[in-house]
mmCIF file of C-alpha atoms in Angstrom:
data_model
loop_
_atom_site.group_PDB
_atom_site.id
_atom_site.type_symbol
_atom_site.label_atom_id
_atom_site.label_comp_id
_atom_site.label_asym_id
_atom_site.label_seq_id
_atom_site.Cartn_x
_atom_site.Cartn_y
_atom_site.Cartn_z
ATOM 1 C CA MET A 1 0.000 0.000 0.000
ATOM 2 C CA HIS A 2 2.860 2.390 0.840
ATOM 3 C CA ARG A 3 4.338 1.674 -2.592
ATOM 4 C CA PHE A 4 1.067 2.650 -4.276
ATOM 5 C CA THR A 5 0.716 5.798 -2.149
ATOM 6 C CA LYS A 6 4.256 6.875 -3.021
ATOM 7 C CA ALA A 7 3.542 6.310 -6.714
ATOM 8 C CA PHE A 8 0.400 8.452 -6.540
ATOM 9 C CA LYS A 9 2.275 11.382 -4.977
ATOM 10 C CA THR A 10 4.778 11.569 -7.826
ATOM 11 C CA PHE A 11 2.171 12.443 -10.459
ATOM 12 C CA PRO A 12 1.678 16.164 -11.312
ATOM 13 C CA PRO A 13 -1.411 17.994 -9.945
ATOM 14 C CA GLN A 14 -2.783 18.562 -13.455
ATOM 15 C CA LEU A 15 -3.191 14.809 -13.934
ATOM 16 C CA TRP A 16 -5.421 14.742 -10.867
ATOM 17 C CA LEU A 17 -7.508 17.615 -12.257
ATOM 18 C CA LEU A 18 -7.960 15.658 -15.476
ATOM 19 C CA CYS A 19 -9.004 12.656 -13.409
ATOM 20 C CA LEU A 20 -11.538 14.787 -11.519
ATOM 21 C CA GLY A 21 -12.993 15.964 -14.816
ATOM 22 C CA ALA A 22 -13.129 12.379 -16.065
ATOM 23 C CA LEU A 23 -14.977 11.362 -12.905
ATOM 24 C CA LEU A 24 -17.676 14.031 -13.174
ATOM 25 C CA THR A 25 -18.305 13.663 -16.899
ATOM 26 C CA SER A 26 -18.421 9.879 -16.646
ATOM 27 C CA ILE A 27 -21.027 10.086 -13.889
ATOM 28 C CA GLY A 28 -23.220 12.052 -16.292
ATOM 29 C CA ASN A 29 -22.543 9.766 -19.243
ATOM 30 C CA ALA A 30 -23.033 6.575 -17.245
ATOM 31 C CA ALA A 31 -26.271 7.880 -15.795
ATOM 32 C CA VAL A 32 -27.718 8.145 -19.321
ATOM 33 C CA PHE A 33 -26.092 5.654 -21.707
ATOM 34 C CA PRO A 34 -27.130 2.340 -20.110
ATOM 35 C CA PHE A 35 -30.788 3.358 -20.281
ATOM 36 C CA PHE A 36 -30.735 5.163 -23.603
ATOM 37 C CA THR A 37 -31.716 2.119 -25.644
ATOM 38 C CA VAL A 38 -34.641 1.562 -23.273
ATOM 39 C CA TYR A 39 -35.592 5.234 -23.695
ATOM 40 C CA LEU A 40 -35.577 4.978 -27.492
ATOM 41 C CA ASN A 41 -37.316 1.591 -27.566
ATOM 42 C CA GLN A 42 -39.963 1.975 -24.865
ATOM 43 C CA LYS A 43 -40.460 5.728 -24.422
ATOM 44 C CA LEU A 44 -40.157 6.856 -28.048
ATOM 45 C CA GLY A 45 -41.424 3.610 -29.604
ATOM 46 C CA ALA A 46 -38.479 2.742 -31.863
ATOM 47 C CA SER A 47 -37.898 -0.869 -32.906
ATOM 48 C CA MET A 48 -34.600 -2.428 -31.890
ATOM 49 C CA THR A 49 -33.562 -2.406 -35.547
ATOM 50 C CA LEU A 50 -34.120 1.360 -35.671
ATOM 51 C CA VAL A 51 -32.433 1.816 -32.295
ATOM 52 C CA GLY A 52 -29.397 -0.067 -33.568
ATOM 53 C CA ALA A 53 -29.348 1.963 -36.782
ATOM 54 C CA LEU A 54 -29.568 5.278 -34.904
ATOM 55 C CA LEU A 55 -26.824 4.354 -32.469
ATOM 56 C CA SER A 56 -24.724 3.088 -35.349
ATOM 57 C CA LEU A 57 -25.200 6.409 -37.163
ATOM 58 C CA ASN A 58 -24.230 8.276 -34.008
ATOM 59 C CA SER A 59 -21.097 6.172 -33.609
ATOM 60 C CA PHE A 60 -20.175 6.504 -37.280
ATOM 61 C CA LEU A 61 -20.405 10.287 -37.040
ATOM 62 C CA SER A 62 -18.309 10.213 -33.877
ATOM 63 C CA LEU A 63 -15.453 9.060 -36.093
ATOM 64 C CA PHE A 64 -15.367 12.581 -37.503
ATOM 65 C CA SER A 65 -15.240 14.179 -34.057
ATOM 66 C CA GLN A 66 -12.329 11.909 -33.116
ATOM 67 C CA THR A 67 -10.322 12.931 -36.167
ATOM 68 C CA ILE A 68 -11.246 16.601 -35.833
ATOM 69 C CA GLY A 69 -10.395 16.500 -32.127
ATOM 70 C CA GLY A 70 -7.002 14.961 -32.844
ATOM 71 C CA GLU A 71 -6.281 17.556 -35.510
ATOM 72 C CA LEU A 72 -7.289 20.448 -33.241
ATOM 73 C CA ALA A 73 -5.251 19.061 -30.348
ATOM 74 C CA ASP A 74 -2.095 19.119 -32.506
ATOM 75 C CA ARG A 75 -2.789 22.468 -34.179
ATOM 76 C CA TRP A 76 -4.878 24.546 -31.780
ATOM 77 C CA GLY A 77 -3.812 23.077 -28.445
ATOM 78 C CA ARG A 78 -4.992 20.541 -25.890
ATOM 79 C CA LYS A 79 -6.811 22.850 -23.473
ATOM 80 C CA SER A 80 -8.844 24.773 -26.050
ATOM 81 C CA THR A 81 -9.956 21.547 -27.722
ATOM 82 C CA ILE A 82 -11.017 20.031 -24.410
ATOM 83 C CA LEU A 83 -13.078 23.112 -23.501
ATOM 84 C CA LEU A 84 -14.747 23.163 -26.916
ATOM 85 C CA GLY A 85 -15.741 19.520 -26.542
ATOM 86 C CA LEU A 86 -17.175 20.066 -23.068
ATOM 87 C CA ALA A 87 -19.192 23.150 -24.027
ATOM 88 C CA THR A 88 -20.757 21.591 -27.106
ATOM 89 C CA GLY A 89 -21.439 18.373 -25.192
ATOM 90 C CA ALA A 90 -23.469 20.250 -22.583
ATOM 91 C CA VAL A 91 -25.549 21.887 -25.319
ATOM 92 C CA VAL A 92 -26.376 18.485 -26.830
ATOM 93 C CA TRP A 93 -27.483 17.050 -23.481
ATOM 94 C CA LEU A 94 -29.845 20.000 -22.955
ATOM 95 C CA TRP A 95 -31.188 19.694 -26.498
ATOM 96 C CA MET A 96 -31.841 15.992 -25.966
ATOM 97 C CA GLY A 97 -34.098 16.833 -23.046
ATOM 98 C CA THR A 98 -36.427 18.859 -25.282
ATOM 99 C CA VAL A 99 -37.359 16.157 -27.831
ATOM 100 C CA ARG A 100 -40.556 14.123 -27.654
ATOM 101 C CA SER A 101 -40.454 11.863 -30.729
ATOM 102 C CA ILE A 102 -38.106 9.477 -32.457
ATOM 103 C CA VAL A 103 -37.994 11.776 -35.499
ATOM 104 C CA ALA A 104 -37.009 14.774 -33.395
ATOM 105 C CA ILE A 105 -34.154 12.955 -31.724
ATOM 106 C CA ILE A 106 -32.428 12.065 -35.001
ATOM 107 C CA PRO A 107 -30.751 15.493 -35.477
ATOM 108 C CA VAL A 108 -29.734 15.430 -31.809
ATOM 109 C CA LEU A 109 -27.980 12.110 -32.273
ATOM 110 C CA ILE A 110 -26.313 13.435 -35.425
ATOM 111 C CA ALA A 111 -25.026 16.471 -33.527
ATOM 112 C CA ALA A 112 -23.935 14.298 -30.611
ATOM 113 C CA GLY A 113 -21.951 12.110 -32.979
ATOM 114 C CA LEU A 114 -20.278 15.035 -34.726
ATOM 115 C CA ILE A 115 -19.031 16.697 -31.528
ATOM 116 C CA GLY A 116 -19.215 13.962 -28.905
ATOM 117 C CA ASN A 117 -15.547 12.904 -28.933
ATOM 118 C CA LEU A 118 -13.800 16.191 -29.657
ATOM 119 C CA SER A 119 -12.023 16.356 -26.308
ATOM 120 C CA GLY A 120 -10.894 12.722 -26.069
ATOM 121 C CA PRO A 121 -7.699 12.866 -28.177
ATOM 122 C CA ALA A 122 -6.707 16.160 -26.546
ATOM 123 C CA THR A 123 -7.094 14.727 -23.048
ATOM 124 C CA GLN A 124 -5.066 11.619 -23.885
ATOM 125 C CA SER A 125 -2.411 13.777 -25.555
ATOM 126 C CA MET A 126 -2.230 16.082 -22.539
ATOM 127 C CA ILE A 127 -1.544 13.102 -20.280
ATOM 128 C CA ALA A 128 1.171 11.894 -22.668
ATOM 129 C CA ASP A 129 2.670 15.415 -22.623
ATOM 130 C CA LEU A 130 2.733 15.429 -18.820
ATOM 131 C CA ILE A 131 3.901 11.873 -18.096
ATOM 132 C CA PRO A 132 7.084 10.085 -19.285
ATOM 133 C CA SER A 133 6.753 6.899 -21.318
ATOM 134 C CA GLU A 134 7.691 4.508 -18.524
ATOM 135 C CA ARG A 135 4.783 5.707 -16.348
ATOM 136 C CA ARG A 136 2.042 6.244 -18.911
ATOM 137 C CA THR A 137 0.354 2.896 -18.349
ATOM 138 C CA GLU A 138 -0.055 3.838 -14.688
ATOM 139 C CA ALA A 139 -1.219 7.369 -15.532
ATOM 140 C CA TYR A 140 -3.832 6.159 -17.993
ATOM 141 C CA SER A 141 -4.946 3.583 -15.445
ATOM 142 C CA LEU A 142 -5.616 6.409 -12.969
ATOM 143 C CA GLN A 143 -7.735 8.190 -15.546
ATOM 144 C CA ARG A 144 -9.623 4.953 -16.144
ATOM 145 C CA ILE A 145 -10.169 4.574 -12.404
ATOM 146 C CA ALA A 146 -11.788 8.012 -12.395
ATOM 147 C CA VAL A 147 -13.924 7.186 -15.434
ATOM 148 C CA ASN A 148 -15.049 3.892 -14.016
ATOM 149 C CA LEU A 149 -15.687 5.282 -10.569
ATOM 150 C CA GLY A 150 -18.135 7.482 -12.441
ATOM 151 C CA PHE A 151 -19.523 4.409 -14.175
ATOM 152 C CA ALA A 152 -19.915 2.727 -10.792
ATOM 153 C CA ILE A 153 -21.850 5.705 -9.442
ATOM 154 C CA GLY A 154 -23.667 6.890 -12.574
ATOM 155 C CA PRO A 155 -25.895 3.902 -13.438
ATOM 156 C CA ALA A 156 -27.345 3.716 -9.946
ATOM 157 C CA ILE A 157 -28.157 7.436 -10.102
ATOM 158 C CA GLY A 158 -29.390 7.126 -13.679
ATOM 159 C CA GLY A 159 -31.626 4.175 -12.889
ATOM 160 C CA PHE A 160 -33.197 6.126 -10.032
ATOM 161 C CA ILE A 161 -33.761 9.267 -12.127
ATOM 162 C CA ALA A 162 -34.846 7.388 -15.288
ATOM 163 C CA THR A 163 -37.777 5.785 -13.480
ATOM 164 C CA ARG A 164 -39.028 9.307 -12.738
ATOM 165 C CA SER A 165 -37.949 11.614 -15.577
ATOM 166 C CA TYR A 166 -35.640 11.159 -18.556
ATOM 167 C CA VAL A 167 -35.662 14.937 -19.087
ATOM 168 C CA LEU A 168 -34.184 15.459 -15.626
ATOM 169 C CA LEU A 169 -31.598 12.805 -16.482
ATOM 170 C CA PHE A 170 -30.399 14.743 -19.544
ATOM 171 C CA ILE A 171 -30.313 18.056 -17.649
ATOM 172 C CA SER A 172 -28.261 16.509 -14.846
ATOM 173 C CA ALA A 173 -25.673 15.253 -17.344
ATOM 174 C CA ALA A 174 -25.392 18.732 -18.889
ATOM 175 C CA VAL A 175 -24.836 20.392 -15.510
ATOM 176 C CA LEU A 176 -21.977 18.045 -14.651
ATOM 177 C CA VAL A 177 -20.260 18.756 -17.977
ATOM 178 C CA LEU A 178 -20.514 22.517 -17.418
ATOM 179 C CA ILE A 179 -18.975 22.179 -13.952
ATOM 180 C CA VAL A 180 -15.986 20.372 -15.464
ATOM 181 C CA ALA A 181 -15.608 23.032 -18.174
ATOM 182 C CA PHE A 182 -15.504 25.754 -15.507
ATOM 183 C CA ILE A 183 -12.842 23.919 -13.475
ATOM 184 C CA PHE A 184 -10.663 23.259 -16.515
ATOM 185 C CA ALA A 185 -10.949 26.824 -17.803
ATOM 186 C CA LEU A 186 -9.573 28.129 -14.516
ATOM 187 C CA PHE A 187 -7.010 25.585 -13.430
ATOM 188 C CA ILE A 188 -5.440 23.515 -16.221
ATOM 189 C CA ARG A 189 -2.567 24.772 -18.386
ATOM 190 C CA GLU A 190 -1.769 24.123 -22.018
ATOM 191 C CA THR A 191 0.781 21.315 -22.543
ATOM 192 C CA LYS A 192 1.169 21.219 -26.327
ATOM 193 C CA PRO A 193 4.900 21.153 -27.151
ATOM 194 C CA GLU A 194 6.051 24.483 -28.578
ATOM 195 C CA GLY A 195 8.003 25.246 -31.692
ATOM 196 C CA GLU A 196 6.566 22.528 -33.912
ATOM 197 C CA PRO A 197 5.584 23.049 -37.542
ATOM 198 C CA ILE A 198 1.916 23.675 -38.205
ATOM 199 C CA LEU A 199 1.547 20.715 -40.539
ATOM 200 C CA ALA A 200 3.978 18.478 -38.649
ATOM 201 C CA VAL A 201 4.542 16.539 -41.894
ATOM 202 C CA ASP A 202 5.290 17.451 -45.470
ATOM 203 C CA PRO A 203 2.485 19.264 -47.365
ATOM 204 C CA GLN A 204 1.629 16.308 -49.630
ATOM 205 C CA ASN A 205 0.482 14.381 -46.541
ATOM 206 C CA GLY A 206 -2.236 16.959 -45.907
ATOM 207 C CA ASN A 207 -3.361 17.226 -42.317
ATOM 208 C CA GLY A 208 -0.986 14.524 -41.092
ATOM 209 C CA TYR A 209 -3.385 11.584 -40.932
ATOM 210 C CA LYS A 210 -1.753 10.037 -43.974
ATOM 211 C CA ALA A 211 1.415 9.615 -41.918
ATOM 212 C CA VAL A 212 -0.566 7.899 -39.159
ATOM 213 C CA LEU A 213 -2.315 5.563 -41.585
ATOM 214 C CA LYS A 214 1.048 4.503 -43.050
ATOM 215 C CA ASP A 215 2.082 3.090 -39.672
ATOM 216 C CA ARG A 216 1.286 -0.571 -40.387
ATOM 217 C CA LEU A 217 1.873 -1.815 -36.862
ATOM 218 C CA PHE A 218 -0.452 0.810 -35.453
ATOM 219 C CA MET A 219 -3.109 0.013 -38.065
ATOM 220 C CA ALA A 220 -2.876 -3.709 -37.220
ATOM 221 C CA PHE A 221 -3.322 -2.825 -33.563
ATOM 222 C CA CYS A 222 -6.429 -0.765 -34.387
ATOM 223 C CA LEU A 223 -7.989 -3.553 -36.469
ATOM 224 C CA LEU A 224 -7.458 -6.156 -33.756
ATOM 225 C CA SER A 225 -8.821 -3.751 -31.143
ATOM 226 C CA ILE A 226 -12.022 -3.376 -33.163
ATOM 227 C CA LEU A 227 -12.516 -7.152 -33.268
ATOM 228 C CA SER A 228 -11.837 -7.421 -29.559
ATOM 229 C CA MET A 229 -14.305 -4.684 -28.596
ATOM 230 C CA LEU A 230 -17.303 -5.561 -30.779
ATOM 231 C CA GLY A 231 -18.752 -7.568 -27.916
ATOM 232 C CA TYR A 232 -18.091 -4.793 -25.419
ATOM 233 C CA ALA A 233 -20.233 -2.487 -27.548
ATOM 234 C CA GLN A 234 -23.186 -4.810 -26.913
ATOM 235 C CA ILE A 235 -23.043 -4.066 -23.191
ATOM 236 C CA MET A 236 -24.195 -0.493 -23.774
ATOM 237 C CA THR A 237 -26.666 -1.297 -26.557
ATOM 238 C CA THR A 238 -28.355 -4.694 -26.658
ATOM 239 C CA LEU A 239 -27.594 -6.077 -23.183
ATOM 240 C CA PRO A 240 -30.082 -3.967 -21.162
ATOM 241 C CA VAL A 241 -32.885 -4.788 -23.601
ATOM 242 C CA TYR A 242 -31.825 -8.461 -23.727
ATOM 243 C CA MET A 243 -31.977 -8.675 -19.936
ATOM 244 C CA LYS A 244 -35.326 -6.907 -19.635
ATOM 245 C CA LYS A 245 -37.188 -8.304 -22.639
ATOM 246 C CA TRP A 246 -35.930 -11.901 -22.652
ATOM 247 C CA HIS A 247 -35.205 -12.463 -18.955
ATOM 248 C CA ASN A 248 -37.479 -9.896 -17.235
ATOM 249 C CA ILE A 249 -34.551 -8.260 -15.420
ATOM 250 C CA SER A 250 -35.168 -4.537 -14.833
ATOM 251 C CA GLU A 251 -32.996 -1.494 -15.539
ATOM 252 C CA ALA A 252 -32.067 -1.271 -11.863
ATOM 253 C CA TYR A 253 -30.353 -4.676 -12.035
ATOM 254 C CA PHE A 254 -28.514 -3.657 -15.182
ATOM 255 C CA GLY A 255 -27.354 -0.582 -13.291
ATOM 256 C CA THR A 256 -25.958 -2.939 -10.667
ATOM 257 C CA LEU A 257 -24.010 -4.797 -13.368
ATOM 258 C CA MET A 258 -22.424 -1.553 -14.482
ATOM 259 C CA SER A 259 -21.595 -0.735 -10.885
ATOM 260 C CA ILE A 260 -19.817 -4.100 -10.601
ATOM 261 C CA ASN A 261 -17.802 -3.169 -13.681
ATOM 262 C CA GLY A 262 -16.891 0.263 -12.376
ATOM 263 C CA GLY A 263 -16.217 -0.940 -8.849
ATOM 264 C CA MET A 264 -13.783 -3.615 -9.999
ATOM 265 C CA ILE A 265 -11.898 -1.093 -12.094
ATOM 266 C CA VAL A 266 -11.690 1.397 -9.231
ATOM 267 C CA LEU A 267 -10.251 -1.261 -6.913
ATOM 268 C CA LEU A 268 -8.073 -3.268 -9.291
ATOM 269 C CA GLN A 269 -7.041 -1.090 -12.253
ATOM 270 C CA PHE A 270 -3.902 0.479 -10.798
ATOM 271 C CA PRO A 271 -2.464 -2.751 -9.316
ATOM 272 C CA ILE A 272 -3.104 -4.648 -12.553
ATOM 273 C CA ALA A 273 -1.582 -1.823 -14.616
ATOM 274 C CA ARG A 274 1.582 -2.096 -12.530
ATOM 275 C CA LEU A 275 1.476 -5.883 -12.867
ATOM 276 C CA VAL A 276 1.340 -5.902 -16.687
ATOM 277 C CA GLU A 277 3.796 -3.022 -17.158
ATOM 278 C CA PRO A 278 6.904 -5.269 -17.525
ATOM 279 C CA PHE A 279 5.325 -7.525 -20.158
ATOM 280 C CA ASN A 280 5.240 -7.196 -23.925
ATOM 281 C CA LYS A 281 2.224 -5.067 -24.731
ATOM 282 C CA ALA A 282 0.973 -7.420 -27.443
ATOM 283 C CA ILE A 283 0.888 -10.320 -24.985
ATOM 284 C CA SER A 284 -1.078 -8.230 -22.492
ATOM 285 C CA LEU A 285 -3.562 -7.317 -25.214
ATOM 286 C CA ALA A 286 -3.835 -10.967 -26.282
ATOM 287 C CA VAL A 287 -4.543 -12.144 -22.741
ATOM 288 C CA GLY A 288 -7.158 -9.438 -22.258
ATOM 289 C CA SER A 289 -8.872 -10.291 -25.545
ATOM 290 C CA LEU A 290 -9.076 -13.983 -24.667
ATOM 291 C CA ILE A 291 -10.584 -13.107 -21.300
ATOM 292 C CA TYR A 292 -13.108 -10.948 -23.157
ATOM 293 C CA ALA A 293 -13.956 -13.944 -25.350
ATOM 294 C CA PHE A 294 -14.696 -16.110 -22.333
ATOM 295 C CA GLY A 295 -16.842 -13.419 -20.693
ATOM 296 C CA PHE A 296 -18.895 -12.637 -23.808
ATOM 297 C CA THR A 297 -19.595 -16.329 -24.340
ATOM 298 C CA MET A 298 -20.730 -16.640 -20.723
ATOM 299 C CA VAL A 299 -23.358 -13.932 -21.292
ATOM 300 C CA GLY A 300 -24.944 -16.111 -23.970
ATOM 301 C CA PHE A 301 -25.384 -18.897 -21.422
ATOM 302 C CA SER A 302 -26.735 -16.595 -18.697
ATOM 303 C CA GLY A 303 -30.373 -16.363 -17.675
ATOM 304 C CA ALA A 304 -30.368 -15.399 -14.011
ATOM 305 C CA PHE A 305 -28.975 -12.155 -12.651
ATOM 306 C CA TYR A 306 -26.129 -13.819 -10.737
ATOM 307 C CA LEU A 307 -24.863 -15.403 -13.977
ATOM 308 C CA PHE A 308 -24.907 -12.017 -15.695
ATOM 309 C CA ALA A 309 -22.963 -10.634 -12.719
ATOM 310 C CA ILE A 310 -20.284 -13.338 -13.016
ATOM 311 C CA SER A 311 -20.045 -12.728 -16.763
ATOM 312 C CA MET A 312 -19.603 -9.002 -16.175
ATOM 313 C CA ALA A 313 -16.810 -9.687 -13.683
ATOM 314 C CA VAL A 314 -14.945 -11.776 -16.275
ATOM 315 C CA ILE A 315 -15.438 -9.147 -18.993
ATOM 316 C CA THR A 316 -14.191 -6.467 -16.612
ATOM 317 C CA LEU A 317 -11.040 -8.480 -15.941
ATOM 318 C CA GLY A 318 -10.313 -8.415 -19.667
ATOM 319 C CA GLU A 319 -10.868 -4.670 -19.682
ATOM 320 C CA LEU A 320 -8.500 -4.203 -16.729
ATOM 321 C CA VAL A 321 -5.724 -5.870 -18.697
ATOM 322 C CA THR A 322 -6.214 -4.298 -22.129
ATOM 323 C CA ALA A 323 -7.450 -0.738 -21.683
ATOM 324 C CA PRO A 324 -4.479 1.112 -20.116
ATOM 325 C CA VAL A 325 -1.984 -0.817 -22.242
ATOM 326 C CA SER A 326 -3.829 0.186 -25.421
ATOM 327 C CA THR A 327 -3.598 3.901 -24.678
ATOM 328 C CA ALA A 328 0.010 3.711 -23.485
ATOM 329 C CA PHE A 329 0.923 1.752 -26.619
ATOM 330 C CA THR A 330 -0.579 4.493 -28.777
ATOM 331 C CA ALA A 331 1.264 7.220 -26.865
ATOM 332 C CA ASP A 332 4.579 5.383 -27.205
ATOM 333 C CA LEU A 333 4.191 4.935 -30.959
ATOM 334 C CA ALA A 334 3.164 8.530 -31.664
ATOM 335 C CA PRO A 335 5.691 11.293 -32.440
ATOM 336 C CA GLU A 336 5.033 14.385 -30.314
ATOM 337 C CA HIS A 337 3.793 16.443 -33.247
ATOM 338 C CA LEU A 338 1.317 13.706 -34.273
ATOM 339 C CA ARG A 339 0.232 12.669 -30.799
ATOM 340 C CA GLY A 340 -3.263 14.109 -31.042
ATOM 341 C CA ARG A 341 -3.850 12.463 -34.407
ATOM 342 C CA TYR A 342 -2.650 9.064 -33.184
ATOM 343 C CA MET A 343 -4.988 9.366 -30.207
ATOM 344 C CA GLY A 344 -7.789 10.369 -32.559
ATOM 345 C CA VAL A 345 -7.294 7.314 -34.753
ATOM 346 C CA SER A 346 -6.953 5.057 -31.712
ATOM 347 C CA GLY A 347 -10.235 6.436 -30.431
ATOM 348 C CA LEU A 348 -11.868 5.473 -33.711
ATOM 349 C CA THR A 349 -11.509 1.822 -32.769
ATOM 350 C CA TRP A 350 -14.188 2.253 -30.132
ATOM 351 C CA GLY A 351 -16.408 4.294 -32.450
ATOM 352 C CA ILE A 352 -16.159 1.711 -35.226
ATOM 353 C CA SER A 353 -16.744 -1.153 -32.800
ATOM 354 C CA PHE A 354 -19.756 0.583 -31.331
ATOM 355 C CA ALA A 355 -21.192 1.462 -34.751
ATOM 356 C CA LEU A 356 -20.841 -2.059 -36.115
ATOM 357 C CA GLY A 357 -21.884 -3.661 -32.846
ATOM 358 C CA ALA A 358 -25.000 -1.515 -32.467
ATOM 359 C CA LEU A 359 -26.083 -2.037 -36.071
ATOM 360 C CA VAL A 360 -25.556 -5.795 -36.168
ATOM 361 C CA GLY A 361 -26.679 -6.386 -32.594
ATOM 362 C CA GLY A 362 -29.888 -4.378 -32.937
ATOM 363 C CA ALA A 363 -30.854 -6.071 -36.194
ATOM 364 C CA ALA A 364 -29.987 -9.510 -34.804
ATOM 365 C CA MET A 365 -32.206 -9.042 -31.756
ATOM 366 C CA ASP A 366 -35.212 -8.465 -34.017
ATOM 367 C CA ARG A 367 -34.476 -11.559 -36.123
ATOM 368 C CA ILE A 368 -32.559 -14.327 -34.331
ATOM 369 C CA ASP A 369 -31.947 -15.805 -30.917
ATOM 370 C CA PRO A 370 -30.024 -12.998 -29.142
ATOM 371 C CA ARG A 371 -27.695 -15.480 -27.471
ATOM 372 C CA PHE A 372 -25.863 -15.828 -30.775
ATOM 373 C CA ILE A 373 -24.867 -12.155 -30.539
ATOM 374 C CA TRP A 374 -22.742 -13.048 -27.524
ATOM 375 C CA PHE A 375 -21.395 -16.298 -28.936
ATOM 376 C CA GLY A 376 -20.289 -14.430 -32.063
ATOM 377 C CA SER A 377 -18.689 -11.699 -29.960
ATOM 378 C CA GLY A 378 -16.701 -14.342 -28.111
ATOM 379 C CA VAL A 379 -15.375 -15.807 -31.351
ATOM 380 C CA LEU A 380 -14.277 -12.390 -32.643
ATOM 381 C CA SER A 381 -12.469 -11.521 -29.410
ATOM 382 C CA ALA A 382 -10.675 -14.871 -29.493
ATOM 383 C CA LEU A 383 -9.524 -14.149 -33.053
ATOM 384 C CA ALA A 384 -8.247 -10.756 -31.881
ATOM 385 C CA GLY A 385 -6.293 -12.453 -29.098
ATOM 386 C CA ILE A 386 -4.625 -14.745 -31.619
ATOM 387 C CA GLY A 387 -3.844 -11.727 -33.798
ATOM 388 C CA PHE A 388 -2.097 -9.900 -30.949
ATOM 389 C CA ILE A 389 0.063 -12.978 -30.373
ATOM 390 C CA VAL A 390 1.003 -12.987 -34.066
ATOM 391 C CA ILE A 391 2.186 -9.352 -34.013
ATOM 392 C CA LYS A 392 4.138 -9.781 -30.769
ATOM 393 C CA GLN A 393 7.544 -9.770 -32.449
ATOM 394 C CA PHE A 394 6.714 -6.692 -34.507
ATOM 395 C CA VAL A 395 5.661 -4.853 -31.355
ATOM 396 C CA LYS A 396 8.825 -5.912 -29.556
ATOM 397 C CA ARG A 397 11.016 -4.710 -32.404
ATOM 398 C CA ARG A 398 9.180 -1.395 -32.600
ATOM 399 C CA PHE A 399 9.600 -0.647 -28.907
ATOM 400 C CA GLN A 400 13.233 -1.736 -28.969
ATOM 401 C CA LYS A 401 13.892 0.620 -31.850
ATOM 402 C CA ALA A 402 12.111 3.457 -30.027
ATOM 403 C CA GLY A 403 14.014 2.739 -26.815
ATOM 404 C CA ALA A 404 10.809 1.968 -24.931
ATOM 405 C CA ARG A 405 11.851 -1.608 -24.230
#
C-alpha cells in the first residue's frame, strides 16, 4: 500500500484535475447511456432495428469528431480543444431533453456524434505530454479509475432518475459537464509542445493523418482492437434490452451490473496496470482479448442475474488488462507532433466497434436468438487475441527501436 501511495504522490497535480474531470463527466454519461436504448425503444417507440441503426449512425459520425479532435489538439492546443468539446457536449445534453419523438431525436444524435468525442484525443495527448513513457500505463490507469468510478456511481443514479424523468436525467448530465468546463478553464494549463511546424509533416500528406495511416503496426493494432471490442459495444446497446425483454430483469439490475464493472476497475485497475507493465504489450492485449472472449460467451449462457454478474466480472477483468496498455501503446508509438492524431485514430476503434456492434446487434435481436450475438462476440475476441500474439515480435522490435523496451 505504501508503494502505491508513493507512486500516486509523484504524479503532477494537473493529472489529478484531469481525473476529476473524467470522474464528473463519466457520472453524467453513465447515468444516461445504459438506459438510452430503453428510452428509445420503450419511451419513443423505436424498434430495436431502428435503435441499432440510430446508435450506429451516431457512432459513425463520432469518427469525424475523433479525427477533428485529434487535428485540433495538434494544431490549436490541448486545453482549447477540451473546452470546446465540453461546451458543445453540454448543449447536446440540454437539447436531448427537449425532444418528444423518435424523429425529433435524429438530429440530436447526429449532432452528438459530430461533436461527442472532440475532447478525447486532446485529453489523452495532454496526459502523454505530462507523463514520461515509462509511467504512462499507470497514468492512464488512474484516468480509467476516475472514469469507471463514475460508471460505478452513474448507473445507480441514472436508474433512479430514469424511473421518474428522462428529461431530468439529460439536464443533470449537462450540468456536470458545465462544472468540469468551468474547473478546466480556470485551473489547467496548455501542454502542447512548442516550436513545432503547423503541418507536422510534409504538405503532400495533408493534415498529417496520412502519416498515421502509413504506420502498419499501429493500423494492425487498431484492427485487432475493433474485433476485440465488438462484444463490449453490446453491453451499452443490446444487453439492457436483452436482460429486460428476454429475462425480465429490470434497468435497476442492469445498473448494478455496471456498478460491478466500475467498482472492480476502481479497486483493481492500478495494481493490474503495474502488474502488466513489464510484459510485452501485445501479450497483455492478447490475454485481455481472450478473457473478453470467455466473458462474452458466458453472457450467452446466462439467464439469471447472478450469472450475468459473473459474466460481467470476467469481462471487466479483460478490460482491466487491455485498456491502459492500449492507450500507453498508442502514446509510445506517436511522435510528439502527431500525438493528437494518433490518439484520434486510436479512439476510432471504439467508435467503429460501437457502430458495427450496435447495427448488427440491434438487427440480430429483431431476427434471431439474441444469445448468438454473444457467442459471435466471443469468437471475434478470441480471433483478436490470436492476432495480438502474431504481431508480438513486430511490437517488440518497434519498442526496442524506439528505446521503450
